Amino acid sequence: RITLKMDEKDERASLNHIKLKPRISLFNGCTIIIGVIIGSGIFVSPKGVLLEAGSAGMSLLIWLLSGAFAMVGAICYSELGTLIPKSGGDYAYIYEAFGPLPAFLFLWVALVIINPTSLAIIAITCATYALQPFYSCPVPDVVVNLFAGCIIAVLTFINCWDVRMATRTNDFFTITKLLALSLIIVCGGYWLSLGHVDNLVMPDVNEGTQTKLAAIAMAFYSGVFSFSGFSYLNFVTEELKNPFRNLPRAIYISIPIVTIVYMLVNIAYFSVLTVDEILDSDAVAITFADKILGSFGSKILMPMFVSFSCVGSLNGILITCSRMFFSGARNNQLPELFAMISIKQLTPIPSLIFLGGTSIVMLFIGNVFQLINYLSFAESLVVFSSVAGLLKLRYTMPKSVLQSRPIKISLFWPILFFLMCLFLLILPFFHSDPWELVYGVFLVLSGIPIYTLFVYNKWRPAFVDSIWIGFTHFIQKLFYCIPELSGSS
């Protein structure tokens, strides 16, 4: 292992305690899940479901069913998180169930594309809405990208400096976005109290309802992806206080809250706007605010709420996904540098800086929005693999381990969720651009030669090892970080 040489005995002994500490409370866990799931989508474009459902009534039913799907998934992940109490989430579960290569393929796609691209797009959305009140014309792309890069840099610094500061930042912005959505819900309720109920009573509420199974399935597909992120607390299991109790509690509290909020916000939208108005809007919350609150609501208030919501999502993803890279490095599937922990801050600084840095690079390499179309398949495959791993572990793990696990759910739930995920995995092949799915498959499989060359193959030229060791020592000295529990070596 690559470690710094320490001169003082007491300092060397203290290194035995260098590891990620359990500093995330139940409340922090709930705000992480809620903050990651509820991004800008519910404010900007919740019309993906409506476009396929065709009516307000069917759309609300799809939102309810999507919440039920997320709840079933959360039940499965609560057992996974306590059966395999390691940070890293899906990566850790796939590694335990199916071995190093499938786990690395997920890690590869997440490292190179999924996480930095997602962060870049959320940051662009955040910057666009934050700057909108100061421009009478569209905000220049260069200004948006620079401001987005600053947002990512500040949040990365906060996460590097202190876990508590990062979780408090997450708490603040999650509460802010819930208050913003509560304002929408209250305004919608007030509108209904004035007697504007035409859009939500028969037959208007069901006018245009799609009856084709394919359209309803695609509406459900869109709804399910609005709940993606319900498993993100599993990425920081080792830093969660009393994880066997708080992990399932946080999941069971958060998913119903998100489902109820999504339902009530959509009811508010439908109470004020017609189906056509929602489908024609580029930002539904702003159209809603313009009709209810006037120009102040649409030009200042809602853009501020959207940007705050995006900041919360960015921070939650930085907290959680950096731990996945940390976990991959601990398994020797990424450079050991990513498994380094700051001696003073006890945070995985190299992983955080890499994630934040690659996200900022993504802002300036072209149209990152095109990459999102290729990722739905990969994300579906990851969740499918994790729940398949749970089913496998049920039959391969020793009975003593299974009997002692803190969370024991009926086999019915993982089987049901497995079949649902299989449906979501197959569905796009019949209704999406097949080339997008082919590209998604190739992105996943492109990790095989990388794995063969850099993970499976242990031989390196001496000069390459020398350069890399020198670079690693430089980073260790720069950020004063070492591998976890290096003091014992």
mmCIF file with all atom_site columns, N, CA and C in Angstrom, residues 29-93:
data_model
loop_
_atom_site.group_PDB
_atom_site.id
_atom_site.type_symbol
_atom_site.label_atom_id
_atom_site.label_alt_id
_atom_site.label_comp_id
_atom_site.label_asym_id
_atom_site.label_entity_id
_atom_site.label_seq_id
_atom_site.pdbx_PDB_ins_code
_atom_site.Cartn_x
_atom_site.Cartn_y
_atom_site.Cartn_z
_atom_site.occupancy
_atom_site.B_iso_or_equiv
_atom_site.pdbx_formal_charge
_atom_site.auth_seq_id
_atom_site.auth_comp_id
_atom_site.auth_asym_id
_atom_site.auth_atom_id
_atom_site.pdbx_PDB_model_num
ATOM 1   N N  . GLY A 1 29 ? -30.325 11.532 6.974   1.00 0.00 ? 29 GLY A N  1
ATOM 2   C CA . GLY A 1 29 ? -30.602 10.477 5.997   1.00 0.00 ? 29 GLY A CA 1
ATOM 3   C C  . GLY A 1 29 ? -31.871 10.741 5.214   1.00 0.00 ? 29 GLY A C  1
ATOM 4   N N  . CYS A 1 30 ? -32.906 11.202 5.905   1.00 0.00 ? 30 CYS A N  1
ATOM 5   C CA . CYS A 1 30 ? -34.168 11.524 5.222   1.00 0.00 ? 30 CYS A CA 1
ATOM 6   C C  . CYS A 1 30 ? -33.983 12.670 4.236   1.00 0.00 ? 30 CYS A C  1
ATOM 7   N N  . THR A 1 31 ? -33.228 13.693 4.646   1.00 0.00 ? 31 THR A N  1
ATOM 8   C CA . THR A 1 31 ? -33.042 14.839 3.747   1.00 0.00 ? 31 THR A CA 1
ATOM 9   C C  . THR A 1 31 ? -32.175 14.465 2.548   1.00 0.00 ? 31 THR A C  1
ATOM 10  N N  . ILE A 1 32 ? -31.249 13.515 2.716   1.00 0.00 ? 32 ILE A N  1
ATOM 11  C CA . ILE A 1 32 ? -30.452 13.053 1.576   1.00 0.00 ? 32 ILE A CA 1
ATOM 12  C C  . ILE A 1 32 ? -31.348 12.373 0.550   1.00 0.00 ? 32 ILE A C  1
ATOM 13  N N  . ILE A 1 33 ? -32.208 11.456 0.999   1.00 0.00 ? 33 ILE A N  1
ATOM 14  C CA . ILE A 1 33 ? -33.090 10.740 0.072   1.00 0.00 ? 33 ILE A CA 1
ATOM 15  C C  . ILE A 1 33 ? -34.058 11.703 -0.597  1.00 0.00 ? 33 ILE A C  1
ATOM 16  N N  . ILE A 1 34 ? -34.739 12.514 0.197   1.00 0.00 ? 34 ILE A N  1
ATOM 17  C CA . ILE A 1 34 ? -35.720 13.456 -0.356  1.00 0.00 ? 34 ILE A CA 1
ATOM 18  C C  . ILE A 1 34 ? -35.028 14.462 -1.267  1.00 0.00 ? 34 ILE A C  1
ATOM 19  N N  . GLY A 1 35 ? -33.858 14.945 -0.828  1.00 0.00 ? 35 GLY A N  1
ATOM 20  C CA . GLY A 1 35 ? -33.143 15.951 -1.602  1.00 0.00 ? 35 GLY A CA 1
ATOM 21  C C  . GLY A 1 35 ? -32.667 15.450 -2.949  1.00 0.00 ? 35 GLY A C  1
ATOM 22  N N  . VAL A 1 36 ? -32.233 14.185 -3.013  1.00 0.00 ? 36 VAL A N  1
ATOM 23  C CA . VAL A 1 36 ? -31.764 13.620 -4.281  1.00 0.00 ? 36 VAL A CA 1
ATOM 24  C C  . VAL A 1 36 ? -32.933 13.311 -5.209  1.00 0.00 ? 36 VAL A C  1
ATOM 25  N N  . ILE A 1 37 ? -34.015 12.742 -4.659  1.00 0.00 ? 37 ILE A N  1
ATOM 26  C CA . ILE A 1 37 ? -35.167 12.380 -5.513  1.00 0.00 ? 37 ILE A CA 1
ATOM 27  C C  . ILE A 1 37 ? -35.819 13.635 -6.085  1.00 0.00 ? 37 ILE A C  1
ATOM 28  N N  . ILE A 1 38 ? -36.126 14.595 -5.215  1.00 0.00 ? 38 ILE A N  1
ATOM 29  C CA . ILE A 1 38 ? -36.818 15.800 -5.675  1.00 0.00 ? 38 ILE A CA 1
ATOM 30  C C  . ILE A 1 38 ? -35.781 16.782 -6.198  1.00 0.00 ? 38 ILE A C  1
ATOM 31  N N  . GLY A 1 39 ? -35.608 16.819 -7.494  1.00 0.00 ? 39 GLY A N  1
ATOM 32  C CA . GLY A 1 39 ? -34.700 17.768 -8.119  1.00 0.00 ? 39 GLY A CA 1
ATOM 33  C C  . GLY A 1 39 ? -35.473 18.896 -8.753  1.00 0.00 ? 39 GLY A C  1
ATOM 34  N N  . SER A 1 40 ? -35.055 19.270 -9.946  1.00 0.00 ? 40 SER A N  1
ATOM 35  C CA . SER A 1 40 ? -35.728 20.362 -10.648 1.00 0.00 ? 40 SER A CA 1
ATOM 36  C C  . SER A 1 40 ? -36.926 19.877 -11.457 1.00 0.00 ? 40 SER A C  1
ATOM 37  N N  . GLY A 1 41 ? -37.010 18.558 -11.674 1.00 0.00 ? 41 GLY A N  1
ATOM 38  C CA . GLY A 1 41 ? -38.019 18.020 -12.583 1.00 0.00 ? 41 GLY A CA 1
ATOM 39  C C  . GLY A 1 41 ? -39.446 18.380 -12.221 1.00 0.00 ? 41 GLY A C  1
ATOM 40  N N  . ILE A 1 42 ? -39.792 18.284 -10.930 1.00 0.00 ? 42 ILE A N  1
ATOM 41  C CA . ILE A 1 42 ? -41.160 18.556 -10.515 1.00 0.00 ? 42 ILE A CA 1
ATOM 42  C C  . ILE A 1 42 ? -41.510 20.028 -10.699 1.00 0.00 ? 42 ILE A C  1
ATOM 43  N N  . PHE A 1 43 ? -40.508 20.913 -10.703 1.00 0.00 ? 43 PHE A N  1
ATOM 44  C CA . PHE A 1 43 ? -40.741 22.330 -10.953 1.00 0.00 ? 43 PHE A CA 1
ATOM 45  C C  . PHE A 1 43 ? -40.763 22.646 -12.455 1.00 0.00 ? 43 PHE A C  1
ATOM 46  N N  . VAL A 1 44 ? -39.879 21.995 -13.206 1.00 0.00 ? 44 VAL A N  1
ATOM 47  C CA . VAL A 1 44 ? -39.649 22.389 -14.593 1.00 0.00 ? 44 VAL A CA 1
ATOM 48  C C  . VAL A 1 44 ? -40.492 21.593 -15.578 1.00 0.00 ? 44 VAL A C  1
ATOM 49  N N  . SER A 1 45 ? -40.431 20.273 -15.505 1.00 0.00 ? 45 SER A N  1
ATOM 50  C CA . SER A 1 45 ? -41.071 19.485 -16.556 1.00 0.00 ? 45 SER A CA 1
ATOM 51  C C  . SER A 1 45 ? -41.641 18.171 -16.045 1.00 0.00 ? 45 SER A C  1
ATOM 52  N N  . PRO A 1 46 ? -42.736 18.223 -15.283 1.00 0.00 ? 46 PRO A N  1
ATOM 53  C CA . PRO A 1 46 ? -43.378 16.988 -14.839 1.00 0.00 ? 46 PRO A CA 1
ATOM 54  C C  . PRO A 1 46 ? -44.357 16.437 -15.867 1.00 0.00 ? 46 PRO A C  1
ATOM 55  N N  . LYS A 1 47 ? -44.146 16.812 -17.144 1.00 0.00 ? 47 LYS A N  1
ATOM 56  C CA . LYS A 1 47 ? -45.133 16.455 -18.157 1.00 0.00 ? 47 LYS A CA 1
ATOM 57  C C  . LYS A 1 47 ? -44.825 15.146 -18.876 1.00 0.00 ? 47 LYS A C  1
ATOM 58  N N  . GLY A 1 48 ? -43.697 14.488 -18.513 1.00 0.00 ? 48 GLY A N  1
ATOM 59  C CA . GLY A 1 48 ? -43.379 13.215 -19.151 1.00 0.00 ? 48 GLY A CA 1
ATOM 60  C C  . GLY A 1 48 ? -44.467 12.184 -18.925 1.00 0.00 ? 48 GLY A C  1
ATOM 61  N N  . VAL A 1 49 ? -44.981 12.137 -17.700 1.00 0.00 ? 49 VAL A N  1
ATOM 62  C CA . VAL A 1 49 ? -46.070 11.214 -17.372 1.00 0.00 ? 49 VAL A CA 1
ATOM 63  C C  . VAL A 1 49 ? -47.345 11.627 -18.095 1.00 0.00 ? 49 VAL A C  1
ATOM 64  N N  . LEU A 1 50 ? -47.669 12.922 -18.039 1.00 0.00 ? 50 LEU A N  1
ATOM 65  C CA . LEU A 1 50 ? -48.906 13.423 -18.635 1.00 0.00 ? 50 LEU A CA 1
ATOM 66  C C  . LEU A 1 50 ? -48.933 13.211 -20.146 1.00 0.00 ? 50 LEU A C  1
ATOM 67  N N  . LEU A 1 51 ? -47.791 13.344 -20.784 1.00 0.00 ? 51 LEU A N  1
ATOM 68  C CA . LEU A 1 51 ? -47.709 13.209 -22.234 1.00 0.00 ? 51 LEU A CA 1
ATOM 69  C C  . LEU A 1 51 ? -48.188 11.841 -22.685 1.00 0.00 ? 51 LEU A C  1
ATOM 70  N N  . GLU A 1 52 ? -47.851 10.797 -21.916 1.00 0.00 ? 52 GLU A N  1
ATOM 71  C CA . GLU A 1 52 ? -48.251 9.437  -22.277 1.00 0.00 ? 52 GLU A CA 1
ATOM 72  C C  . GLU A 1 52 ? -49.604 9.061  -21.674 1.00 0.00 ? 52 GLU A C  1
ATOM 73  N N  . ALA A 1 53 ? -49.891 9.571  -20.460 1.00 0.00 ? 53 ALA A N  1
ATOM 74  C CA . ALA A 1 53 ? -51.157 9.210  -19.795 1.00 0.00 ? 53 ALA A CA 1
ATOM 75  C C  . ALA A 1 53 ? -52.352 9.853  -20.471 1.00 0.00 ? 53 ALA A C  1
ATOM 76  N N  . GLY A 1 54 ? -52.179 11.090 -20.943 1.00 0.00 ? 54 GLY A N  1
ATOM 77  C CA . GLY A 1 54 ? -53.228 11.741 -21.720 1.00 0.00 ? 54 GLY A CA 1
ATOM 78  C C  . GLY A 1 54 ? -54.218 12.569 -20.922 1.00 0.00 ? 54 GLY A C  1
ATOM 79  N N  . SER A 1 55 ? -54.372 12.294 -19.621 1.00 0.00 ? 55 SER A N  1
ATOM 80  C CA . SER A 1 55 ? -55.355 13.027 -18.818 1.00 0.00 ? 55 SER A CA 1
ATOM 81  C C  . SER A 1 55 ? -54.831 13.228 -17.412 1.00 0.00 ? 55 SER A C  1
ATOM 82  N N  . ALA A 1 56 ? -55.460 14.162 -16.703 1.00 0.00 ? 56 ALA A N  1
ATOM 83  C CA . ALA A 1 56 ? -55.056 14.437 -15.326 1.00 0.00 ? 56 ALA A CA 1
ATOM 84  C C  . ALA A 1 56 ? -55.310 13.228 -14.426 1.00 0.00 ? 56 ALA A C  1
ATOM 85  N N  . GLY A 1 57 ? -56.454 12.581 -14.606 1.00 0.00 ? 57 GLY A N  1
ATOM 86  C CA . GLY A 1 57 ? -56.808 11.448 -13.759 1.00 0.00 ? 57 GLY A CA 1
ATOM 87  C C  . GLY A 1 57 ? -55.830 10.296 -13.897 1.00 0.00 ? 57 GLY A C  1
ATOM 88  N N  . MET A 1 58 ? -55.535 9.905  -15.137 1.00 0.00 ? 58 MET A N  1
ATOM 89  C CA . MET A 1 58 ? -54.600 8.801  -15.356 1.00 0.00 ? 58 MET A CA 1
ATOM 90  C C  . MET A 1 58 ? -53.200 9.186  -14.902 1.00 0.00 ? 58 MET A C  1
ATOM 91  N N  . SER A 1 59 ? -52.827 10.465 -15.110 1.00 0.00 ? 59 SER A N  1
ATOM 92  C CA . SER A 1 59 ? -51.508 10.929 -14.689 1.00 0.00 ? 59 SER A CA 1
ATOM 93  C C  . SER A 1 59 ? -51.334 10.796 -13.176 1.00 0.00 ? 59 SER A C  1
ATOM 94  N N  . LEU A 1 60 ? -52.342 11.188 -12.412 1.00 0.00 ? 60 LEU A N  1
ATOM 95  C CA . LEU A 1 60 ? -52.261 11.075 -10.955 1.00 0.00 ? 60 LEU A CA 1
ATOM 96  C C  . LEU A 1 60 ? -52.177 9.616  -10.513 1.00 0.00 ? 60 LEU A C  1
ATOM 97  N N  . LEU A 1 61 ? -52.897 8.745  -11.205 1.00 0.00 ? 61 LEU A N  1
ATOM 98  C CA . LEU A 1 61 ? -52.827 7.320  -10.884 1.00 0.00 ? 61 LEU A CA 1
ATOM 99  C C  . LEU A 1 61 ? -51.420 6.781  -11.137 1.00 0.00 ? 61 LEU A C  1
ATOM 100 N N  . ILE A 1 62 ? -50.805 7.213  -12.241 1.00 0.00 ? 62 ILE A N  1
ATOM 101 C CA . ILE A 1 62 ? -49.449 6.766  -12.564 1.00 0.00 ? 62 ILE A CA 1
ATOM 102 C C  . ILE A 1 62 ? -48.452 7.242  -11.508 1.00 0.00 ? 62 ILE A C  1
ATOM 103 N N  . TRP A 1 63 ? -48.619 8.494  -11.045 1.00 0.00 ? 63 TRP A N  1
ATOM 104 C CA . TRP A 1 63 ? -47.734 9.001  -9.995  1.00 0.00 ? 63 TRP A CA 1
ATOM 105 C C  . TRP A 1 63 ? -47.864 8.154  -8.726  1.00 0.00 ? 63 TRP A C  1
ATOM 106 N N  . LEU A 1 64 ? -49.077 7.771  -8.403  1.00 0.00 ? 64 LEU A N  1
ATOM 107 C CA . LEU A 1 64 ? -49.305 6.942  -7.208  1.00 0.00 ? 64 LEU A CA 1
ATOM 108 C C  . LEU A 1 64 ? -48.650 5.569  -7.363  1.00 0.00 ? 64 LEU A C  1
ATOM 109 N N  . LEU A 1 65 ? -48.818 4.965  -8.546  1.00 0.00 ? 65 LEU A N  1
ATOM 110 C CA . LEU A 1 65 ? -48.231 3.648  -8.807  1.00 0.00 ? 65 LEU A CA 1
ATOM 111 C C  . LEU A 1 65 ? -46.701 3.728  -8.824  1.00 0.00 ? 65 LEU A C  1
ATOM 112 N N  . SER A 1 66 ? -46.169 4.829  -9.333  1.00 0.00 ? 66 SER A N  1
ATOM 113 C CA . SER A 1 66 ? -44.712 5.004  -9.350  1.00 0.00 ? 66 SER A CA 1
ATOM 114 C C  . SER A 1 66 ? -44.165 5.101  -7.930  1.00 0.00 ? 66 SER A C  1
ATOM 115 N N  . GLY A 1 67 ? -44.903 5.795  -7.051  1.00 0.00 ? 67 GLY A N  1
ATOM 116 C CA . GLY A 1 67 ? -44.512 5.852  -5.648  1.00 0.00 ? 67 GLY A CA 1
ATOM 117 C C  . GLY A 1 67 ? -44.555 4.485  -4.993  1.00 0.00 ? 67 GLY A C  1
ATOM 118 N N  . ALA A 1 68 ? -45.560 3.686  -5.363  1.00 0.00 ? 68 ALA A N  1
ATOM 119 C CA . ALA A 1 68 ? -45.656 2.321  -4.831  1.00 0.00 ? 68 ALA A CA 1
ATOM 120 C C  . ALA A 1 68 ? -44.469 1.484  -5.298  1.00 0.00 ? 68 ALA A C  1
ATOM 121 N N  . PHE A 1 69 ? -44.080 1.657  -6.577  1.00 0.00 ? 69 PHE A N  1
ATOM 122 C CA . PHE A 1 69 ? -42.909 0.953  -7.113  1.00 0.00 ? 69 PHE A CA 1
ATOM 123 C C  . PHE A 1 69 ? -41.659 1.329  -6.322  1.00 0.00 ? 69 PHE A C  1
ATOM 124 N N  . ALA A 1 70 ? -41.472 2.626  -6.085  1.00 0.00 ? 70 ALA A N  1
ATOM 125 C CA . ALA A 1 70 ? -40.301 3.081  -5.329  1.00 0.00 ? 70 ALA A CA 1
ATOM 126 C C  . ALA A 1 70 ? -40.318 2.511  -3.914  1.00 0.00 ? 70 ALA A C  1
ATOM 127 N N  . MET A 1 71 ? -41.500 2.383  -3.332  1.00 0.00 ? 71 MET A N  1
ATOM 128 C CA . MET A 1 71 ? -41.604 1.852  -1.981  1.00 0.00 ? 71 MET A CA 1
ATOM 129 C C  . MET A 1 71 ? -41.216 0.380  -1.944  1.00 0.00 ? 71 MET A C  1
ATOM 130 N N  . VAL A 1 72 ? -41.657 -0.378 -2.947  1.00 0.00 ? 72 VAL A N  1
ATOM 131 C CA . VAL A 1 72 ? -41.272 -1.793 -3.028  1.00 0.00 ? 72 VAL A CA 1
ATOM 132 C C  . VAL A 1 72 ? -39.754 -1.902 -3.172  1.00 0.00 ? 72 VAL A C  1
ATOM 133 N N  . GLY A 1 73 ? -39.184 -1.050 -4.047  1.00 0.00 ? 73 GLY A N  1
ATOM 134 C CA . GLY A 1 73 ? -37.737 -1.048 -4.208  1.00 0.00 ? 73 GLY A CA 1
ATOM 135 C C  . GLY A 1 73 ? -37.027 -0.676 -2.924  1.00 0.00 ? 73 GLY A C  1
ATOM 136 N N  . ALA A 1 74 ? -37.580 0.307  -2.205  1.00 0.00 ? 74 ALA A N  1
ATOM 137 C CA . ALA A 1 74 ? -36.968 0.753  -0.953  1.00 0.00 ? 74 ALA A CA 1
ATOM 138 C C  . ALA A 1 74 ? -36.966 -0.364 0.088   1.00 0.00 ? 74 ALA A C  1
ATOM 139 N N  . ILE A 1 75 ? -38.021 -1.158 0.104   1.00 0.00 ? 75 ILE A N  1
ATOM 140 C CA . ILE A 1 75 ? -38.093 -2.297 1.027   1.00 0.00 ? 75 ILE A CA 1
ATOM 141 C C  . ILE A 1 75 ? -36.951 -3.268 0.740   1.00 0.00 ? 75 ILE A C  1
ATOM 142 N N  . CYS A 1 76 ? -36.726 -3.535 -0.563  1.00 0.00 ? 76 CYS A N  1
ATOM 143 C CA . CYS A 1 76 ? -35.642 -4.442 -0.948  1.00 0.00 ? 76 CYS A CA 1
ATOM 144 C C  . CYS A 1 76 ? -34.277 -3.861 -0.583  1.00 0.00 ? 76 CYS A C  1
ATOM 145 N N  . TYR A 1 77 ? -34.101 -2.575 -0.820  1.00 0.00 ? 77 TYR A N  1
ATOM 146 C CA . TYR A 1 77 ? -32.819 -1.944 -0.521  1.00 0.00 ? 77 TYR A CA 1
ATOM 147 C C  . TYR A 1 77 ? -32.578 -1.819 0.972   1.00 0.00 ? 77 TYR A C  1
ATOM 148 N N  . SER A 1 78 ? -33.641 -1.775 1.768   1.00 0.00 ? 78 SER A N  1
ATOM 149 C CA . SER A 1 78 ? -33.439 -1.735 3.221   1.00 0.00 ? 78 SER A CA 1
ATOM 150 C C  . SER A 1 78 ? -32.825 -3.045 3.698   1.00 0.00 ? 78 SER A C  1
ATOM 151 N N  . GLU A 1 79 ? -33.233 -4.166 3.088   1.00 0.00 ? 79 GLU A N  1
ATOM 152 C CA . GLU A 1 79 ? -32.609 -5.446 3.450   1.00 0.00 ? 79 GLU A CA 1
ATOM 153 C C  . GLU A 1 79 ? -31.187 -5.526 2.905   1.00 0.00 ? 79 GLU A C  1
ATOM 154 N N  . LEU A 1 80 ? -30.994 -5.070 1.659   1.00 0.00 ? 80 LEU A N  1
ATOM 155 C CA . LEU A 1 80 ? -29.649 -5.084 1.091   1.00 0.00 ? 80 LEU A CA 1
ATOM 156 C C  . LEU A 1 80 ? -28.680 -4.265 1.932   1.00 0.00 ? 80 LEU A C  1
ATOM 157 N N  . GLY A 1 81 ? -29.126 -3.096 2.373   1.00 0.00 ? 81 GLY A N  1
ATOM 158 C CA . GLY A 1 81 ? -28.261 -2.193 3.122   1.00 0.00 ? 81 GLY A CA 1
ATOM 159 C C  . GLY A 1 81 ? -27.871 -2.721 4.481   1.00 0.00 ? 81 GLY A C  1
ATOM 160 N N  . THR A 1 82 ? -28.707 -3.573 5.074   1.00 0.00 ? 82 THR A N  1
ATOM 161 C CA . THR A 1 82 ? -28.381 -4.140 6.378   1.00 0.00 ? 82 THR A CA 1
ATOM 162 C C  . THR A 1 82 ? -27.741 -5.528 6.247   1.00 0.00 ? 82 THR A C  1
ATOM 163 N N  . LEU A 1 83 ? -27.990 -6.205 5.121   1.00 0.00 ? 83 LEU A N  1
ATOM 164 C CA . LEU A 1 83 ? -27.348 -7.502 4.859   1.00 0.00 ? 83 LEU A CA 1
ATOM 165 C C  . LEU A 1 83 ? -25.889 -7.287 4.467   1.00 0.00 ? 83 LEU A C  1
ATOM 166 N N  . ILE A 1 84 ? -25.626 -6.214 3.698   1.00 0.00 ? 84 ILE A N  1
ATOM 167 C CA . ILE A 1 84 ? -24.262 -5.859 3.286   1.00 0.00 ? 84 ILE A CA 1
ATOM 168 C C  . ILE A 1 84 ? -24.023 -4.428 3.775   1.00 0.00 ? 84 ILE A C  1
ATOM 169 N N  . PRO A 1 85 ? -23.647 -4.251 5.039   1.00 0.00 ? 85 PRO A N  1
ATOM 170 C CA . PRO A 1 85 ? -23.546 -2.896 5.613   1.00 0.00 ? 85 PRO A CA 1
ATOM 171 C C  . PRO A 1 85 ? -22.266 -2.170 5.209   1.00 0.00 ? 85 PRO A C  1
ATOM 172 N N  . LYS A 1 86 ? -22.097 -1.996 3.907   1.00 0.00 ? 86 LYS A N  1
ATOM 173 C CA . LYS A 1 86 ? -20.918 -1.314 3.381   1.00 0.00 ? 86 LYS A CA 1
ATOM 174 C C  . LYS A 1 86 ? -21.349 -0.102 2.578   1.00 0.00 ? 86 LYS A C  1
ATOM 175 N N  . SER A 1 87 ? -20.521 0.945  2.593   1.00 0.00 ? 87 SER A N  1
ATOM 176 C CA . SER A 1 87 ? -20.778 2.089  1.735   1.00 0.00 ? 87 SER A CA 1
ATOM 177 C C  . SER A 1 87 ? -20.546 1.682  0.281   1.00 0.00 ? 87 SER A C  1
ATOM 178 N N  . GLY A 1 88 ? -21.183 2.396  -0.634  1.00 0.00 ? 88 GLY A N  1
ATOM 179 C CA . GLY A 1 88 ? -21.028 2.084  -2.055  1.00 0.00 ? 88 GLY A CA 1
ATOM 180 C C  . GLY A 1 88 ? -22.325 1.722  -2.741  1.00 0.00 ? 88 GLY A C  1
ATOM 181 N N  . GLY A 1 89 ? -23.378 1.434  -1.953  1.00 0.00 ? 89 GLY A N  1
ATOM 182 C CA . GLY A 1 89 ? -24.694 1.184  -2.538  1.00 0.00 ? 89 GLY A CA 1
ATOM 183 C C  . GLY A 1 89 ? -24.698 0.052  -3.547  1.00 0.00 ? 89 GLY A C  1
ATOM 184 N N  . ASP A 1 90 ? -25.264 0.315  -4.726  1.00 0.00 ? 90 ASP A N  1
ATOM 185 C CA . ASP A 1 90 ? -25.417 -0.716 -5.750  1.00 0.00 ? 90 ASP A CA 1
ATOM 186 C C  . ASP A 1 90 ? -24.090 -1.378 -6.094  1.00 0.00 ? 90 ASP A C  1
ATOM 187 N N  . TYR A 1 91 ? -23.029 -0.589 -6.133  1.00 0.00 ? 91 TYR A N  1
ATOM 188 C CA . TYR A 1 91 ? -21.721 -1.160 -6.463  1.00 0.00 ? 91 TYR A CA 1
ATOM 189 C C  . TYR A 1 91 ? -21.348 -2.264 -5.470  1.00 0.00 ? 91 TYR A C  1
ATOM 190 N N  . ALA A 1 92 ? -21.507 -1.990 -4.174  1.00 0.00 ? 92 ALA A N  1
ATOM 191 C CA . ALA A 1 92 ? -21.152 -2.977 -3.150  1.00 0.00 ? 92 ALA A CA 1
ATOM 192 C C  . ALA A 1 92 ? -22.008 -4.234 -3.274  1.00 0.00 ? 92 ALA A C  1
ATOM 193 N N  . TYR A 1 93 ? -23.296 -4.067 -3.587  1.00 0.00 ? 93 TYR A N  1
ATOM 194 C CA . TYR A 1 93 ? -24.192 -5.218 -3.665  1.00 0.00 ? 93 TYR A CA 1
ATOM 195 C C  . TYR A 1 93 ? -23.887 -6.072 -4.895  1.00 0.00 ? 93 TYR A C  1
#
